[in-house]
Amino acid sequence: MKTLQPPCSRKYLDIHSMHQLEKAVGTDEMREVLAKLLGLDCPAENLREAIILDLFSHAVIFCRQQGFSLEQTSTVCAMLQDLHKACVATPLGNLEECYRYFTSVLFCHGVRRPPFSINLFKEEQLLALADYVVNTYFRHFKLYKYVFTPQVQLDLSLTYMGLQPDQCSPEGEPEKEETEEVEEQAGTAQEQEEEAVVKPEQEPSQVTLLRAYIKSQLSKELGQLQQLVEERLSASEDRLNNKLAALERPSQTPPAKGKTKTK
C-alpha cells in the first residue's frame, strides 16, 4: 500500500538534503549547506541570494525550535518557496492573492482528505507556522516585491494621422533647414539683423495646438489613473492589516452572564 505524500513534501529539499542540514553544526555551517542545496552561488556578494538565504535559514531555525520533523521542515521550505514565487511573479500588487494561496496550501497539510490533503501538521503547529509567516514574510511583502521584481515604466509614443510634422518643430520654432537657407541668402550680418527685426513672430500652428491639447488631456487621464491605483492599493493594504490584526488578537471568550435571582 502506497503512503500518501503531502503536496509540498520533499518538493525542493529531499530527504537526503534534510539529513545534510541535520548534520550541520552551528548556524554558519547550516547556512553554507543550505546555500549549496538552494543553488546560491555567492550570497555574500549578491543581494537577492543573500535575502533568499536569510529567508530559508531563519525558517529552518524556526522549524528546529518548534521540534518539526525533517519532512515537516522540508514542507515548510517548499511552502515558502512557492509563496515567494507567487509574490515575484508580477510587479503588480497581489498581496491578497498570495495570502489566500498560502492559507489554502497550509490547510492542505493540516486536514486529512486524501488525495487532496493530509494532516502533516497538528493544529497548534499550523497556528505557529501561520503566525511565523505572517510576521516575517507578509510583514515585508512589499520589500520582497521591490527587490525581486523589475520596475514598471510607461513609455508612450504618439503618431498624428493626417498631419504634416515637417511644418513645425515640437517647440513651435522654425526648422533648421529653413534657418540655414535664410543664413545663406543673407549677405551680411546687418541684413540678418534687419530681417530678424522686421520678421513678425509666427503664430502657433495647428500641430502645436493639437500636441498641447493632447498632452494636457493625457496628463489629466494619467493623474486620475494614478489616483485610482493608489486608492485601490491603500484599500487592499488596509484590508490585509485588518486581517493580520484579527489573527494576532488573542481569542477571548466572553464572560458568562449570571442570572440574578429576585426575591
Coordinates of C-alpha atoms in Angstrom, one line a residue:
M1 CA 0.0 0.0 0.0
K2 CA 1.4 3.4 -1.0
T3 CA 1.6 6.1 1.5
L4 CA 0.1 9.5 0.7
Q5 CA 2.7 12.1 0.1
P6 CA 1.8 15.7 1.0
P7 CA 1.5 18.3 -1.8
C8 CA 4.7 20.2 -0.8
S9 CA 6.6 17.4 1.0
R10 CA 10.2 17.0 -0.4
K11 CA 9.3 19.3 -3.3
Y12 CA 12.7 21.2 -3.3
L13 CA 14.6 19.6 -0.4
D14 CA 14.5 15.8 -0.5
I15 CA 15.3 13.5 2.5
H16 CA 19.0 13.4 1.6
S17 CA 19.2 17.2 1.7
M18 CA 17.4 17.3 5.0
H19 CA 19.9 14.9 6.5
Q20 CA 22.7 17.1 5.4
L21 CA 21.1 20.1 7.1
E22 CA 20.6 18.0 10.2
K23 CA 24.2 17.1 10.4
A24 CA 25.3 20.7 10.1
V25 CA 26.8 22.0 13.4
G26 CA 26.2 25.7 14.1
T27 CA 24.3 28.3 12.1
D28 CA 27.2 29.2 9.8
E29 CA 27.7 25.6 8.6
M30 CA 23.9 25.2 8.2
R31 CA 23.8 28.4 6.0
E32 CA 26.7 27.1 3.9
V33 CA 24.9 23.7 3.3
L34 CA 21.6 25.4 2.7
A35 CA 23.2 27.8 0.1
K36 CA 24.5 24.8 -1.8
L37 CA 21.2 23.0 -1.7
L38 CA 19.3 26.1 -3.0
G39 CA 21.8 26.7 -5.8
L40 CA 23.0 30.0 -4.4
D41 CA 26.4 30.8 -6.0
C42 CA 27.7 33.8 -4.0
P43 CA 25.2 35.1 -1.4
A44 CA 27.9 37.3 0.2
E45 CA 28.0 39.5 -3.0
N46 CA 24.6 39.0 -4.5
L47 CA 21.9 40.9 -2.6
R48 CA 19.0 38.7 -3.8
E49 CA 20.8 35.5 -3.0
A50 CA 21.6 36.8 0.5
I51 CA 17.9 37.6 1.1
I52 CA 16.8 34.2 -0.1
L53 CA 19.4 32.5 2.2
D54 CA 18.2 34.6 5.2
L55 CA 14.6 33.7 4.5
F56 CA 15.2 29.9 4.4
S57 CA 17.8 29.8 7.1
H58 CA 15.5 31.5 9.6
A59 CA 12.7 29.2 8.5
V60 CA 14.9 26.2 9.3
I61 CA 15.8 27.6 12.7
F62 CA 12.1 28.2 13.4
C63 CA 11.3 24.6 12.5
R64 CA 14.0 23.3 14.8
Q65 CA 12.7 25.5 17.7
Q66 CA 9.2 24.1 17.1
G67 CA 10.5 20.5 17.0
F68 CA 9.4 19.8 13.5
S69 CA 10.4 16.6 11.8
L70 CA 12.5 16.5 8.7
E71 CA 9.5 16.0 6.5
Q72 CA 7.7 18.9 8.1
T73 CA 10.8 21.2 7.7
S74 CA 11.0 20.3 4.0
T75 CA 7.3 21.1 3.6
V76 CA 7.7 24.5 5.3
C77 CA 10.6 25.4 2.9
A78 CA 8.6 24.3 -0.1
M79 CA 5.6 26.4 1.0
L80 CA 7.9 29.4 1.5
Q81 CA 9.5 28.8 -1.9
D82 CA 6.1 28.6 -3.7
L83 CA 4.8 31.7 -1.8
H84 CA 7.9 33.7 -2.8
K85 CA 7.5 32.6 -6.5
A86 CA 3.9 33.8 -6.4
C87 CA 5.0 37.1 -4.9
V88 CA 7.6 37.9 -7.5
A89 CA 5.6 36.5 -10.5
T90 CA 4.3 40.1 -11.2
P91 CA 5.4 43.6 -10.2
L92 CA 1.8 44.5 -9.6
G93 CA 0.2 44.2 -6.2
N94 CA -1.0 40.7 -5.5
L95 CA -0.8 40.5 -1.7
E96 CA -4.3 39.3 -1.1
E97 CA -3.9 36.6 -3.8
C98 CA -0.7 35.4 -2.2
Y99 CA -2.3 35.3 1.2
R100 CA -5.2 33.2 0.0
Y101 CA -2.8 30.9 -1.8
F102 CA -0.7 30.4 1.4
T103 CA -3.7 29.7 3.6
S104 CA -5.1 27.2 1.1
V105 CA -1.7 25.4 0.9
L106 CA -1.4 25.5 4.7
F107 CA -4.7 23.8 5.2
C108 CA -3.8 21.1 2.7
H109 CA -1.3 19.9 5.2
G110 CA -3.5 20.1 8.2
V111 CA -6.6 18.1 7.3
R112 CA -6.6 14.5 6.2
R113 CA -8.7 14.4 3.0
P114 CA -6.8 12.2 0.6
P115 CA -5.7 12.6 -2.1
F116 CA -6.1 16.4 -1.9
S117 CA -4.7 17.0 1.6
I118 CA -3.0 15.2 4.5
N119 CA -2.7 16.0 8.2
L120 CA 1.1 16.5 8.3
F121 CA 0.9 19.3 10.9
K122 CA -1.1 19.4 14.1
E123 CA -3.4 22.3 14.9
E124 CA -1.0 24.1 17.2
Q125 CA 1.8 23.7 14.6
L126 CA -0.3 25.2 11.9
L127 CA -1.1 28.2 14.0
A128 CA 2.5 28.7 14.9
L129 CA 3.6 28.4 11.3
A130 CA 0.9 30.8 10.1
D131 CA 2.0 33.4 12.7
Y132 CA 5.6 33.0 11.7
V133 CA 5.0 33.5 8.0
V134 CA 2.6 36.5 8.6
N135 CA 5.1 38.2 11.0
T136 CA 8.1 37.6 8.7
Y137 CA 7.2 37.3 5.1
F138 CA 3.9 39.2 4.8
R139 CA 5.1 42.0 7.0
H140 CA 7.9 42.7 4.5
F141 CA 5.9 41.7 1.4
K142 CA 6.4 45.0 -0.4
L143 CA 10.2 44.9 0.3
Y144 CA 10.4 41.4 -1.3
K145 CA 8.5 42.6 -4.3
Y146 CA 10.6 45.7 -4.7
V147 CA 13.9 43.7 -4.6
F148 CA 12.9 40.8 -6.8
T149 CA 10.6 42.4 -9.4
P150 CA 11.5 44.8 -12.2
Q151 CA 10.3 48.4 -12.1
V152 CA 7.4 49.2 -14.4
Q153 CA 7.8 52.3 -16.6
L154 CA 5.2 53.7 -19.1
D155 CA 6.6 54.8 -22.4
L156 CA 4.1 56.4 -24.8
S157 CA 4.8 57.1 -28.5
L158 CA 2.1 59.2 -30.3
T159 CA 1.6 59.3 -34.1
Y160 CA -0.6 62.0 -35.6
M161 CA -2.5 60.8 -38.7
G162 CA -3.3 63.3 -41.5
L163 CA -0.9 66.0 -40.3
Q164 CA 2.4 67.1 -41.7
P165 CA 5.0 67.1 -38.9
D166 CA 7.5 69.0 -41.1
Q167 CA 5.6 72.2 -40.8
C168 CA 6.8 73.0 -37.3
S169 CA 9.3 71.6 -34.8
P170 CA 8.0 70.3 -31.4
E171 CA 8.7 73.6 -29.7
G172 CA 6.9 75.6 -32.5
E173 CA 10.2 77.1 -33.8
P174 CA 11.3 77.1 -37.5
E175 CA 13.1 74.1 -38.8
K176 CA 16.9 74.1 -39.0
E177 CA 16.8 73.8 -42.8
E178 CA 14.8 77.0 -43.1
T179 CA 17.2 78.8 -40.8
E180 CA 20.2 77.6 -42.9
E181 CA 18.5 78.8 -46.1
V182 CA 17.9 82.3 -44.5
E183 CA 21.6 82.5 -43.4
E184 CA 22.8 81.6 -46.9
Q185 CA 20.6 84.1 -48.6
A186 CA 21.6 86.9 -46.2
G187 CA 24.8 88.6 -47.5
T188 CA 25.9 90.4 -44.4
A189 CA 25.2 90.3 -40.6
Q190 CA 23.4 93.6 -40.9
E191 CA 20.8 92.3 -43.3
Q192 CA 20.2 89.3 -41.0
E193 CA 19.5 91.7 -38.1
E194 CA 17.1 93.7 -40.1
E195 CA 15.3 90.6 -41.2
A196 CA 15.1 89.5 -37.6
V197 CA 13.6 92.8 -36.6
V198 CA 11.1 93.1 -39.5
K199 CA 10.0 89.5 -39.5
P200 CA 6.9 89.1 -37.3
E201 CA 6.6 86.3 -34.8
Q202 CA 5.0 83.1 -36.1
E203 CA 1.6 82.2 -34.8
P204 CA 1.3 78.7 -33.3
S205 CA 0.4 76.2 -35.9
Q206 CA -2.3 73.6 -35.8
V207 CA 0.2 70.9 -35.0
T208 CA 1.4 72.8 -31.9
L209 CA -2.1 73.4 -30.6
L210 CA -3.0 69.8 -31.1
R211 CA 0.0 68.5 -29.3
A212 CA -0.5 70.8 -26.4
Y213 CA -4.2 69.7 -26.1
I214 CA -3.3 66.0 -26.3
K215 CA -0.5 66.5 -23.7
S216 CA -2.9 68.2 -21.3
Q217 CA -5.6 65.6 -21.7
L218 CA -3.1 62.8 -21.4
S219 CA -1.6 64.2 -18.2
K220 CA -5.1 64.6 -16.8
E221 CA -6.0 61.0 -17.5
L222 CA -2.7 59.7 -16.1
G223 CA -3.3 61.7 -12.9
Q224 CA -6.7 60.2 -12.5
L225 CA -5.4 56.7 -13.2
Q226 CA -2.6 57.1 -10.7
Q227 CA -5.0 58.3 -8.0
L228 CA -7.3 55.3 -8.7
V229 CA -4.4 52.8 -8.4
E230 CA -3.2 54.4 -5.2
E231 CA -6.7 54.3 -3.7
R232 CA -7.1 50.6 -4.6
L233 CA -3.6 49.8 -3.2
S234 CA -4.4 51.7 0.0
A235 CA -7.7 49.8 0.4
S236 CA -6.1 46.5 -0.2
E237 CA -3.4 47.2 2.4
D238 CA -6.0 48.3 4.9
R239 CA -7.9 45.1 4.4
L240 CA -4.8 43.0 4.9
N241 CA -3.8 44.9 8.0
N242 CA -7.2 44.2 9.5
K243 CA -6.9 40.5 8.7
L244 CA -3.4 40.5 10.3
A245 CA -4.7 42.3 13.4
A246 CA -7.5 39.8 13.7
L247 CA -5.1 36.9 13.5
E248 CA -2.8 38.5 16.1
R249 CA -5.6 39.3 18.5
P250 CA -5.9 36.6 21.1
S251 CA -9.2 34.8 21.3
Q252 CA -11.1 36.0 24.3
T253 CA -14.2 34.1 25.5
P254 CA -17.0 36.4 26.6
P255 CA -17.7 36.2 30.3
A256 CA -20.6 34.1 31.3
K257 CA -23.7 36.0 32.2
G258 CA -25.0 35.1 35.6
K259 CA -28.7 35.2 36.3
T260 CA -29.8 37.3 39.2
K261 CA -32.5 35.9 41.3
T262 CA -35.2 38.2 42.5
K263 CA -36.6 37.7 46.0

